[in-house]
Coordinates of C-alpha atoms and ligand atoms in Angstrom, one line a residue:
T5 CA 0.0 0.0 0.0
D6 CA 1.2 3.5 -0.8
P7 CA 1.6 5.3 2.5
A8 CA 0.1 8.4 0.9
V9 CA -3.4 6.9 1.2
I10 CA -3.0 5.8 4.8
R11 CA -4.2 7.7 7.8
N12 CA -3.4 6.5 11.3
F13 CA -5.4 8.2 14.1
C14 CA -6.9 7.7 17.4
I15 CA -9.8 9.1 19.3
I16 CA -9.1 10.7 22.7
A17 CA -11.8 11.8 25.1
H18 CA -12.8 12.1 28.7
I19 CA -14.7 9.0 29.9
D20 CA -18.3 8.9 28.7
H21 CA -17.8 11.6 26.1
G22 CA -18.7 9.0 23.4
K23 CA -15.4 7.6 22.1
S24 CA -16.6 4.0 21.8
T25 CA -19.9 5.1 20.3
L26 CA -18.1 7.2 17.7
A27 CA -15.8 4.2 16.9
D28 CA -18.9 2.1 16.4
R29 CA -20.5 4.6 14.0
M30 CA -17.3 4.7 12.0
L31 CA -17.1 0.9 11.7
Q32 CA -20.7 1.0 10.4
L33 CA -20.3 3.9 8.0
T34 CA -17.2 2.4 6.4
G35 CA -19.0 -0.9 6.0
V36 CA -16.4 -2.8 8.2
V37 CA -19.1 -4.1 10.4
E38 CA -22.4 -5.0 8.9
Q39 CA -25.5 -3.6 10.4
R40 CA -26.8 -6.9 11.6
Q41 CA -23.5 -7.7 13.4
M42 CA -23.4 -4.3 15.1
R43 CA -23.7 -4.3 18.8
A44 CA -22.9 -1.3 21.0
Q45 CA -19.2 -0.7 21.8
Y46 CA -18.1 -3.3 19.3
L47 CA -14.4 -2.8 20.1
D48 CA -14.8 -3.1 23.9
R49 CA -14.4 -6.9 24.0
M50 CA -13.8 -7.8 27.5
D51 CA -17.0 -8.4 29.6
I52 CA -15.9 -6.0 32.3
E53 CA -15.1 -3.3 29.8
R54 CA -18.6 -3.6 28.4
E55 CA -20.3 -3.6 31.8
R56 CA -18.3 -0.8 33.2
G57 CA -18.3 1.1 29.9
I58 CA -14.6 1.6 30.0
T59 CA -12.0 0.7 27.5
I60 CA -9.0 -1.1 29.0
K61 CA -7.1 -2.6 26.1
S62 CA -6.7 -0.6 22.9
Q63 CA -7.4 -2.1 19.6
A64 CA -6.6 -1.1 16.0
V65 CA -9.1 -1.4 13.2
R66 CA -8.5 -0.8 9.5
M67 CA -11.3 0.9 7.6
P68 CA -11.6 1.7 3.9
W69 CA -12.8 5.2 3.1
G70 CA -13.3 6.8 -0.3
A71 CA -12.4 10.5 0.1
E72 CA -14.4 13.2 -1.6
D73 CA -12.3 12.9 -4.8
G74 CA -13.0 9.2 -4.9
T75 CA -9.5 8.0 -4.0
P76 CA -9.7 5.0 -1.8
H77 CA -8.0 5.6 1.5
I78 CA -7.1 3.4 4.4
L79 CA -8.0 4.6 7.9
N80 CA -6.4 2.9 10.8
M81 CA -8.4 3.7 13.9
I82 CA -6.6 3.0 17.2
D83 CA -8.9 2.8 20.2
T84 CA -7.2 4.0 23.4
P85 CA -8.0 3.2 27.0
G86 CA -9.5 6.3 28.7
H87 CA -8.5 5.8 32.3
V88 CA -5.7 7.4 34.2
D89 CA -4.3 3.9 35.3
F90 CA -3.6 3.1 31.7
T91 CA -1.9 6.4 30.6
Y92 CA 1.2 4.6 29.3
E93 CA -1.0 2.5 26.9
V94 CA -2.7 5.7 25.8
S95 CA 0.6 7.3 25.1
R96 CA 1.8 4.3 23.1
S97 CA -1.4 4.2 21.1
L98 CA -1.0 7.9 20.3
A99 CA 2.5 7.3 19.2
A100 CA 1.2 4.8 16.6
G101 CA -0.7 7.5 14.7
E102 CA -0.1 10.8 13.0
G103 CA -3.2 12.5 14.3
C104 CA -6.1 12.3 16.7
I105 CA -9.7 13.2 17.1
L106 CA -10.1 15.1 20.4
L107 CA -13.7 14.4 21.3
V108 CA -15.7 16.5 23.7
D109 CA -19.2 16.1 24.9
A110 CA -21.2 19.2 23.8
A111 CA -23.2 19.2 26.9
Q112 CA -20.3 18.9 29.3
G113 CA -17.3 20.7 27.8
I114 CA -13.7 20.1 28.5
E115 CA -12.9 17.7 31.4
A116 CA -9.7 16.7 33.1
Q117 CA -9.0 13.7 30.9
T118 CA -9.6 15.8 27.8
L119 CA -6.7 18.0 28.9
A120 CA -4.5 15.1 30.0
N121 CA -5.0 13.3 26.6
L122 CA -4.5 16.5 24.7
Y123 CA -1.1 17.1 26.4
L124 CA -0.1 13.5 25.5
A125 CA -1.1 14.1 21.9
M126 CA 0.8 17.4 21.8
E127 CA 3.9 15.7 23.2
N128 CA 3.6 13.1 20.3
D129 CA 3.4 16.0 17.8
L130 CA 0.0 14.8 16.5
T131 CA -2.4 16.7 14.3
I132 CA -5.4 17.4 16.4
I133 CA -9.0 17.5 15.1
P134 CA -11.3 19.1 17.7
V135 CA -14.8 17.6 17.6
L136 CA -17.9 18.2 19.7
N137 CA -20.1 15.1 20.2
K138 CA -23.7 14.6 21.3
I139 CA -25.0 17.6 19.5
D140 CA -28.4 15.8 19.4
L141 CA -28.8 16.4 23.1
P142 CA -31.2 19.1 24.1
A143 CA -28.6 20.2 26.7
A144 CA -25.8 20.6 24.1
Q145 CA -24.2 24.0 23.9
P146 CA -22.1 23.6 20.7
E147 CA -21.4 27.3 20.2
K148 CA -20.1 27.9 23.7
F149 CA -18.0 24.7 23.9
A150 CA -16.7 25.2 20.3
A151 CA -15.2 28.5 21.5
E152 CA -13.7 26.8 24.6
L153 CA -12.2 24.0 22.6
A154 CA -10.9 26.3 19.9
H155 CA -9.2 28.4 22.5
L156 CA -7.7 25.3 24.0
V157 CA -6.2 23.8 20.9
G158 CA -5.4 27.1 19.3
C159 CA -7.7 27.1 16.2
E160 CA -10.8 29.0 15.0
P161 CA -14.2 28.0 16.5
E162 CA -15.4 27.2 12.9
E163 CA -12.7 24.5 12.7
V164 CA -14.3 22.6 15.5
L165 CA -16.5 19.8 14.0
K166 CA -19.9 19.0 15.4
V167 CA -21.2 15.4 15.4
S168 CA -23.6 13.0 17.0
A169 CA -22.1 9.6 17.4
K170 CA -25.5 8.4 18.3
T171 CA -27.4 9.5 15.2
G172 CA -24.4 9.5 12.9
E173 CA -24.8 13.1 12.0
G174 CA -21.5 14.7 10.9
V175 CA -19.5 11.4 11.1
G176 CA -19.0 11.1 7.3
E177 CA -17.7 14.7 7.2
L178 CA -15.4 13.9 10.1
L179 CA -13.9 11.0 8.2
D180 CA -13.3 13.3 5.2
E181 CA -11.6 15.7 7.5
V182 CA -9.4 12.9 8.9
V183 CA -8.2 12.3 5.3
R184 CA -7.8 16.0 4.6
R185 CA -6.1 17.2 7.9
I186 CA -4.1 14.3 9.2
P187 CA -0.8 13.7 7.4
P188 CA 0.1 10.3 5.9
P189 CA 2.8 8.3 7.8
V190 CA 6.3 9.1 6.9
G191 CA 8.9 6.3 7.1
V192 CA 11.7 4.8 5.1
A193 CA 10.3 2.0 2.9
D194 CA 13.7 0.4 2.1
A195 CA 15.3 0.6 5.5
P196 CA 15.6 -2.3 8.0
A197 CA 12.2 -2.9 9.6
R198 CA 11.3 -1.0 12.7
A199 CA 7.8 -1.6 14.1
M200 CA 6.5 -0.2 17.4
I201 CA 4.4 -2.4 19.6
F202 CA 1.5 -0.4 21.0
D203 CA -0.5 -3.3 22.4
S204 CA -0.3 -7.0 23.0
V205 CA -3.2 -9.2 23.9
Y206 CA -3.3 -12.8 25.0
D207 CA -5.7 -15.1 23.2
A208 CA -6.3 -18.5 24.5
Y209 CA -6.2 -20.1 21.1
R210 CA -3.6 -18.1 19.2
G211 CA -1.2 -17.0 22.0
V212 CA -0.1 -13.4 22.1
V213 CA -1.5 -11.1 19.4
T214 CA 0.8 -8.1 19.1
Y215 CA -0.4 -4.9 17.6
V216 CA 2.2 -2.9 15.7
K217 CA 2.8 0.1 13.6
V218 CA 5.5 -0.5 11.0
V219 CA 7.5 2.8 11.0
D220 CA 10.3 1.8 8.5
G221 CA 10.8 -1.1 6.2
H222 CA 8.7 -4.2 5.8
L223 CA 7.8 -7.2 8.0
G224 CA 6.8 -10.4 6.1
K225 CA 5.1 -13.6 6.9
R226 CA 7.5 -16.5 8.0
E227 CA 10.3 -14.0 8.6
R228 CA 12.3 -14.2 11.8
I229 CA 11.9 -11.2 14.0
Q230 CA 13.7 -9.8 17.0
M231 CA 12.5 -7.8 20.0
M232 CA 15.0 -5.0 20.4
S233 CA 14.7 -4.5 24.2
T234 CA 15.5 -8.2 25.0
G235 CA 17.1 -9.5 21.8
A236 CA 14.6 -12.5 21.9
T237 CA 13.8 -13.8 18.4
H238 CA 10.7 -15.4 17.0
E239 CA 9.2 -16.6 13.8
L240 CA 6.3 -14.6 12.4
L241 CA 3.7 -17.3 12.1
E242 CA 1.1 -14.8 11.0
I243 CA 0.8 -11.1 10.1
G244 CA -2.1 -9.1 9.0
T245 CA -4.7 -6.4 9.7
N246 CA -7.9 -6.1 11.7
S247 CA -11.0 -5.0 10.0
P248 CA -12.3 -5.7 12.6
E249 CA -11.6 -9.4 12.8
M250 CA -8.0 -10.6 12.1
T251 CA -7.3 -10.9 8.4
P252 CA -3.9 -12.5 7.5
S253 CA -1.7 -11.0 4.8
D254 CA 1.8 -11.4 3.3
G255 CA 3.2 -8.6 5.3
L256 CA 3.0 -5.0 6.6
A257 CA 4.9 -2.1 5.0
A258 CA 6.1 1.2 6.3
G259 CA 3.1 3.3 7.6
E260 CA 0.8 0.3 8.1
V261 CA -0.8 -0.8 11.3
G262 CA -1.6 -4.4 12.0
Y263 CA -1.0 -7.5 14.1
L264 CA 1.6 -10.2 14.5
I265 CA 1.5 -13.7 15.9
T266 CA 4.7 -15.5 16.9
G267 CA 3.3 -18.2 19.2
V268 CA 4.6 -16.7 22.4
K269 CA 2.3 -17.3 25.3
D270 CA 3.0 -14.3 27.6
V271 CA 2.5 -10.6 26.8
R272 CA 5.7 -9.8 28.7
Q273 CA 7.6 -11.3 25.7
S274 CA 5.9 -8.7 23.5
K275 CA 6.1 -5.5 25.5
V276 CA 4.2 -2.4 24.7
G277 CA 6.6 0.3 23.5
D278 CA 9.2 -2.2 22.3
T279 CA 10.6 -2.2 18.7
V280 CA 10.4 -5.2 16.4
T281 CA 12.9 -5.7 13.7
Q282 CA 14.2 -8.5 11.5
Q283 CA 16.7 -10.9 13.0
K284 CA 18.9 -10.7 9.9
G285 CA 20.1 -7.3 8.8
G286 CA 17.8 -5.7 11.4
A287 CA 17.8 -2.1 12.6
T288 CA 20.4 -1.2 15.2
E289 CA 18.5 1.7 16.9
A290 CA 15.2 1.1 18.5
L291 CA 12.3 3.6 18.2
G292 CA 12.2 5.7 21.3
G293 CA 9.7 5.6 24.2
Y294 CA 9.9 2.1 25.6
K295 CA 9.1 1.9 29.3
D296 CA 8.4 -0.9 31.7
P297 CA 5.1 -0.5 33.4
K298 CA 5.5 0.3 37.0
P299 CA 3.1 -0.9 39.7
M300 CA 2.0 2.0 41.9
V301 CA -0.4 0.4 44.3
F302 CA 0.0 -2.9 46.2
S303 CA -2.5 -5.1 48.0
G304 CA -2.4 -8.5 49.6
L305 CA -4.8 -11.0 48.0
Y306 CA -5.8 -14.0 50.1
P307 CA -8.2 -16.8 49.3
L308 CA -11.0 -16.9 51.8
D309 CA -10.6 -20.7 51.8
G310 CA -7.0 -21.6 52.3
S311 CA -7.3 -24.6 50.0
D312 CA -7.9 -22.2 47.1
Y313 CA -4.4 -21.0 47.2
P314 CA -3.1 -23.0 44.2
D315 CA -6.1 -21.9 42.2
L316 CA -5.4 -18.3 43.0
R317 CA -1.8 -18.8 41.8
D318 CA -3.0 -20.3 38.5
A319 CA -5.5 -17.5 38.0
L320 CA -2.9 -14.8 38.5
D321 CA -0.6 -16.7 36.1
K322 CA -3.3 -16.7 33.5
L323 CA -4.2 -13.0 34.0
Q324 CA -0.5 -12.1 33.7
L325 CA -0.4 -13.6 30.3
N326 CA -2.5 -10.7 29.2
D327 CA -1.4 -8.0 31.5
A328 CA 2.3 -7.0 31.6
A329 CA 1.6 -4.5 34.4
L330 CA 0.4 -7.1 36.8
V331 CA 3.1 -8.3 39.2
Y332 CA 2.8 -10.5 42.3
E333 CA 4.8 -12.6 44.7
P334 CA 3.8 -15.1 47.4
E335 CA 3.2 -13.7 50.8
T336 CA 2.2 -15.1 54.2
S337 CA 0.2 -13.3 56.8
A338 CA -0.2 -14.6 60.3
A339 CA -3.8 -13.4 60.2
L340 CA -4.8 -14.4 56.7
G341 CA -2.5 -17.4 55.8
F342 CA -1.0 -17.9 52.3
G343 CA -1.6 -15.3 49.6
F344 CA 0.1 -12.9 47.3
R345 CA 1.3 -9.4 47.4
V346 CA 0.0 -7.9 44.1
G347 CA 1.1 -4.7 42.3
F348 CA -1.3 -2.6 40.2
L349 CA -1.1 0.5 38.1
G350 CA -3.8 2.1 40.1
L351 CA -7.0 1.4 41.9
L352 CA -9.1 0.8 38.9
H353 CA -6.6 -1.8 37.7
L354 CA -6.9 -3.4 41.2
E355 CA -10.6 -3.5 41.0
V356 CA -10.7 -5.0 37.5
I357 CA -8.2 -7.7 38.4
R358 CA -10.0 -8.5 41.6
E359 CA -13.3 -8.7 39.9
R360 CA -11.9 -11.0 37.2
L361 CA -10.4 -13.3 39.8
E362 CA -13.8 -13.6 41.5
R363 CA -15.9 -13.8 38.4
E364 CA -13.9 -15.6 35.8
F365 CA -12.1 -17.9 38.3
G366 CA -14.8 -18.3 41.0
L367 CA -12.4 -17.3 43.8
D368 CA -13.5 -15.7 47.1
L369 CA -10.8 -13.3 48.1
I370 CA -9.8 -11.0 51.0
A371 CA -7.8 -8.0 49.8
T372 CA -5.8 -6.0 52.4
A373 CA -6.1 -2.2 52.3
P374 CA -4.1 -1.0 49.2
N375 CA -0.9 0.9 49.8
V376 CA 1.6 2.8 47.7
V377 CA 5.3 2.0 47.5
Y378 CA 7.6 3.7 50.1
Q379 CA 11.3 4.3 49.9
V380 CA 13.0 4.2 53.3
T381 CA 16.5 5.4 54.0
M382 CA 18.0 4.2 57.3
E383 CA 20.5 6.2 59.4
D384 CA 23.1 3.7 58.5
G385 CA 22.5 4.6 54.8
S386 CA 20.8 1.4 53.8
E387 CA 17.7 1.7 51.5
H388 CA 14.5 -0.3 51.7
T389 CA 11.6 -0.4 49.2
V390 CA 8.4 -1.1 51.1
T391 CA 5.5 -2.6 49.3
N392 CA 3.9 -4.2 52.4
P393 CA 3.4 -2.1 55.5
S394 CA 4.1 -5.1 57.7
E395 CA 7.6 -5.2 56.3
Y396 CA 8.4 -1.6 57.3
P397 CA 12.0 -1.7 58.6
T398 CA 12.6 -1.4 62.3
G399 CA 15.6 0.7 63.6
K400 CA 16.6 4.2 63.1
I401 CA 15.0 5.7 60.0
A402 CA 16.6 8.8 58.4
E403 CA 13.9 9.5 55.8
V404 CA 10.8 8.1 54.2
R405 CA 9.7 9.0 50.7
E406 CA 6.3 8.5 49.0
P407 CA 5.2 8.8 45.4
V408 CA 3.6 12.1 44.4
V409 CA 1.3 13.0 41.5
R410 CA 0.6 16.1 39.5
A411 CA -3.1 16.4 39.4
T412 CA -5.4 18.4 37.2
L413 CA -8.9 19.3 38.4
I414 CA -11.5 21.0 36.4
A415 CA -14.8 22.3 37.8
P416 CA -17.2 25.1 37.7
S417 CA -15.6 28.0 39.5
E418 CA -18.2 28.0 42.4
F419 CA -16.4 24.9 43.7
I420 CA -12.9 26.3 43.9
G421 CA -13.2 26.7 47.7
A422 CA -14.5 23.2 48.2
I423 CA -11.7 21.7 46.0
M424 CA -9.0 23.7 47.8
E425 CA -10.3 22.6 51.1
L426 CA -10.3 18.9 50.1
C427 CA -6.8 19.1 48.6
Q428 CA -5.6 20.9 51.8
T429 CA -6.7 18.0 54.0
R430 CA -5.0 15.6 51.5
R431 CA -1.6 17.3 51.9
G432 CA -1.9 18.9 48.5
A433 CA 0.2 21.9 47.3
L434 CA -1.4 24.2 44.8
Q435 CA 0.7 24.7 41.7
G436 CA -1.5 26.9 39.6
M437 CA -5.0 27.9 38.5
D438 CA -6.4 28.9 35.1
Y439 CA -9.8 29.9 33.9
L440 CA -10.9 27.9 30.9
S441 CA -13.9 30.2 30.5
E442 CA -15.7 32.6 32.9
E443 CA -17.3 29.9 34.9
R444 CA -14.9 26.9 34.5
V445 CA -11.5 26.7 36.2
E446 CA -8.5 24.3 36.0
L447 CA -6.6 23.8 39.3
R448 CA -3.2 22.1 39.4
Y449 CA -2.0 20.3 42.5
M450 CA 0.9 18.2 43.7
L451 CA -0.6 15.5 45.9
P452 CA 0.8 12.4 47.6
L453 CA -0.4 9.4 45.6
A454 CA -1.5 7.7 48.8
E455 CA -3.9 10.5 49.5
I456 CA -5.7 10.2 46.2
V457 CA -5.8 6.5 45.3
F458 CA -8.4 5.5 47.8
D459 CA -11.4 7.7 48.2
F460 CA -10.3 11.0 46.8
F461 CA -12.3 10.8 43.6
D462 CA -15.5 10.0 45.6
A463 CA -14.9 12.8 48.0
L464 CA -14.3 15.2 45.1
K465 CA -17.5 14.1 43.3
S466 CA -19.6 14.6 46.4
K467 CA -18.1 18.0 47.2
T468 CA -18.7 19.3 43.7
R469 CA -22.0 17.6 43.1
G470 CA -20.4 15.4 40.4
Y471 CA -19.2 18.4 38.4
A472 CA -15.4 18.2 39.0
S473 CA -13.2 15.9 37.0
L474 CA -9.7 14.7 37.9
D475 CA -6.7 13.4 36.1
Y476 CA -3.2 12.8 37.4
E477 CA 0.2 11.5 36.5
T478 CA 2.9 10.3 38.8
T479 CA 6.0 12.6 38.9
G480 CA 8.4 11.1 41.4
E481 CA 8.6 11.0 45.1
Q482 CA 9.0 13.3 48.1
A483 CA 10.0 13.0 51.7
A484 CA 7.2 13.0 54.2
D485 CA 6.5 12.6 57.9
L486 CA 5.2 9.0 57.8
V487 CA 4.9 6.4 60.5
K488 CA 3.8 2.8 60.7
V489 CA 0.8 2.1 62.8
D490 CA 0.4 -1.5 64.1
I491 CA -2.7 -3.0 65.5
L492 CA -2.3 -5.5 68.3
L493 CA -4.7 -8.1 69.6
H494 CA -3.9 -9.3 73.0
G495 CA -0.4 -8.1 72.5
D496 CA 0.1 -9.8 69.1
K497 CA 0.5 -7.7 65.9
V498 CA -2.0 -8.4 63.2
D499 CA 0.1 -7.9 60.1
A500 CA -2.9 -7.4 57.8
F501 CA -3.9 -4.3 59.7
S502 CA -0.5 -2.5 59.7
A503 CA -0.6 0.8 57.8
I504 CA 1.8 3.5 56.8
V505 CA 0.2 6.8 57.4
H506 CA 1.1 10.5 57.8
K507 CA 2.0 11.4 61.4
D508 CA -1.0 13.7 61.7
K509 CA -3.4 11.0 60.7
A510 CA -1.9 8.1 62.7
Y511 CA -4.1 8.7 65.8
A512 CA -7.3 8.8 63.7
Y513 CA -6.3 5.6 62.0
G514 CA -5.5 3.8 65.3
V515 CA -8.8 4.9 66.9
K516 CA -10.8 3.9 63.9
M517 CA -9.3 0.4 63.6
A518 CA -9.4 -0.3 67.3
S519 CA -13.1 0.6 67.6
K520 CA -14.0 -1.2 64.4
L521 CA -12.3 -4.4 65.7
R522 CA -14.0 -4.1 69.1
E523 CA -17.3 -4.3 67.4
L524 CA -16.2 -7.2 65.2
I525 CA -14.3 -9.5 67.5
P526 CA -16.6 -11.8 69.5
R527 CA -16.0 -12.2 73.2
Q528 CA -13.4 -14.8 74.2
Q529 CA -12.9 -16.7 77.4
F530 CA -10.5 -14.0 78.5
E531 CA -10.3 -10.2 78.1
V532 CA -8.8 -9.1 74.8
P533 CA -7.1 -5.7 74.6
I534 CA -7.0 -4.1 71.2
Q535 CA -4.2 -1.6 70.8
A536 CA -2.9 0.7 68.0
A537 CA 0.8 1.5 68.4
I538 CA 3.6 3.4 66.7
G539 CA 6.6 1.3 67.6
S540 CA 6.2 0.6 71.3
R541 CA 4.0 3.7 71.9
V542 CA 0.3 2.8 72.2
I543 CA -1.9 5.5 70.7
A544 CA -5.3 3.9 71.1
R545 CA -6.9 1.1 73.1
E546 CA -10.1 -0.8 73.3
T547 CA -11.1 -3.9 75.2
V548 CA -13.3 -6.9 74.3
R549 CA -14.7 -8.2 77.6
A550 CA -14.3 -11.8 78.6
I551 CA -17.1 -14.3 78.5
R552 CA -17.4 -17.9 79.6
K553 CA -19.3 -19.6 76.8
D554 CA -20.3 -23.2 77.6
V555 CA -22.4 -24.7 74.9
L556 CA -23.1 -27.7 77.0
S557 CA -24.6 -25.8 79.9
K558 CA -27.9 -25.7 78.0
C559 CA -28.0 -29.4 77.7
Y560 CA -29.9 -31.1 80.4
G561 CA -29.8 -34.8 81.0
G562 CA -27.7 -37.3 79.3
D563 CA -28.6 -36.9 75.6
I564 CA -25.2 -37.9 74.3
S565 CA -25.9 -37.6 70.6
R566 CA -27.2 -34.1 71.1
K567 CA -24.1 -33.2 73.1
R568 CA -21.9 -34.5 70.3
K569 CA -23.8 -32.6 67.7
L570 CA -23.3 -29.4 69.6
L571 CA -19.6 -30.0 70.0
E572 CA -19.3 -30.7 66.3
K573 CA -21.1 -27.5 65.5
Q574 CA -18.8 -25.5 67.7
K575 CA -15.8 -27.1 65.9
E576 CA -17.3 -26.2 62.5
G577 CA -17.6 -22.6 63.6
K578 CA -14.0 -22.6 64.7
K579 CA -12.8 -23.6 61.3
R580 CA -13.8 -20.3 59.9
M581 CA -11.9 -18.6 62.7
K582 CA -8.3 -17.3 62.3
V583 CA -6.2 -17.6 65.3
V584 CA -4.0 -14.6 66.1
G585 CA -1.8 -15.4 69.1
R586 CA -4.4 -16.7 71.5
V587 CA -7.4 -14.8 70.0
E588 CA -9.9 -16.4 67.6
V589 CA -11.1 -13.9 65.0
P590 CA -13.8 -14.8 62.6
Q591 CA -12.9 -14.4 59.0
E592 CA -15.8 -11.9 58.5
A593 CA -14.1 -9.6 61.1
F594 CA -11.1 -9.3 58.9
I595 CA -13.1 -8.7 55.8
A596 CA -15.3 -6.1 57.5
A597 CA -12.3 -4.3 59.1
L598 CA -10.4 -4.2 55.8
S599 CA -13.3 -3.0 53.7
S600 CA -13.4 0.8 53.6
D601 CA -16.4 2.4 55.1
Ligands
LIG857 P1 -16.6 6.5 26.1 O1 -16.5 6.3 27.5 O2 -16.0 7.8 25.6 O3 -16.2 5.3 25.2 O4 -18.2 6.8 25.8 P2 -19.3 5.8 25.3 O5 -19.2 5.7 23.8 O6 -19.3 4.6 26.1 O7 -20.6 6.7 25.5 C1 -21.0 7.1 26.8 C2 -22.5 7.4 26.8 O8 -22.8 8.5 26.0 C3 -23.3 6.2 26.3 O9 -24.4 6.0 27.1 C4 -23.6 6.6 24.9 O10 -24.8 5.9 24.4 C5 -23.8 8.1 25.0 N1 -23.5 8.8 23.7 C6 -22.4 8.6 23.0 N2 -22.5 9.5 21.9 C7 -23.7 10.1 22.0 C8 -24.3 11.1 21.1 O11 -23.8 11.5 20.1 N3 -25.5 11.5 21.6 C9 -26.1 11.0 22.7 N4 -27.3 11.5 23.0 N5 -25.5 10.1 23.5 C10 -24.3 9.7 23.1
LIG858 MG1 -15.3 3.5 25.7

């Protein structure tokens, strides 16, 4: 194919602004998906994606489009994940194209992810086509938001296109504009091959399917290829394009977007951002931008039933085949038994994985409260990376550092006060503030990741009646006054409840956990003190009073079989108890205490 007729682009938008619906309409309009096969959000294949209405894995689809003058063009549409946890994948998808459609809901206007995605597009030097969607809505304000959007991207309001992904209005014109405004790919056709991996997906039947954009040269069927970051070589068993199902071909040339299959079984052997070249006479310099995904949030996952441990391991192994960002290692907890410490890109990633483990693999799990990664420097100069609060080093600590993020918040200006107050209580530092229009404002904050991964978004939504939007990117770490709070039952530490918190919040955490546990732990035959402590200093205390529970006292007479039954019943009940030191704690108490309120 002549690169001059190829257009590679993606659609970027804030969540719910209609990206998937627009993609559907394009598939329909170009005839790639027939009417009768059409179902909503065709490209969102995973069940959880469809249910939650989010796009996790990006996909690329090739669509034919005859431009106005009749020349047949090839449009490669690259769908991108929209959530902050998957920024790196968004950025790789963007790098695979020469342009993008910046889609904004005409009833909502610019939101935080609109901006975050726009900045990524600008960093990748993409041609940006600003588009307002949902103009069919009675609440749409196309003129007002066209001005806002034009101001943002630096164009005239007339250059902002107006469409309805729902009715299809304006979508044909939009495709014409894609051909007109977005430049064709430039690459060196007769150079050694260099193809950028922007996605890789595990398929149970075919192994890993790797999505690439060929930047230079040509990759052909049966050729031996090499992954430039690792030097690993593979045979190209199949190569082709998606339109939208996989269609094999003889090869992909410079400028083309398509897929490869090599028979590898694990997405970590086909890493997003890596460069593919030929084994013989291949390129010597990789395309830029490769980065290992870095887990930001950790949580302990434990099977409710200890005998499910091998199944949990198998399930994690399987999920990892399709998720290079998922990391885990075995962990034991005195309270919870055998499990895994699992690293995630963010909280949504955690929820998705947990839901898949429960739903697709039928596992019942306890997850410990998620935590970020801390760097601890001791006075003797040694360094520790702490991914589990119960492994916080003891001894003289010189400094603790925690990850921080640069957050962008957008809201109507009446909520400035509420947002500032919230960010203040979350140890935020205001970096700047800009008015997008008279009544909408953008606030920029530096915030500790630990303060925003848990309930920040919910708090923000409730303080702004749902009007504020948030996006953030991690930007390194900073020293903070952090301490580890332990929870002790009858003098024994319960590892699952240890937390690393800011000094000012340690007392509140201790009091909350101690009183929660007092409610949850049944009376034992002796008094059980519950303590929260920093090191050896107790900061909160509660007590569960003793009780002498004798199940046999209610049995009169000598009915032996009834006695035995009762004893067995009591034993049954004990099986679901975890023993911490001398104290028996029902499984439910752990779950309840670990669930956020
Ligand atoms: P995404 O999160 O950006 O992929 O957004 P979706 O495509 O999932 O759309 C979010 C919601 O907006 C869905 O309920 C769509 O049906 C709806 N929607 C998308 N485009 C339009 C449109 O042009 N008009 C109207 N009225 N609703 C739309
Ligand atoms: Mg979507």
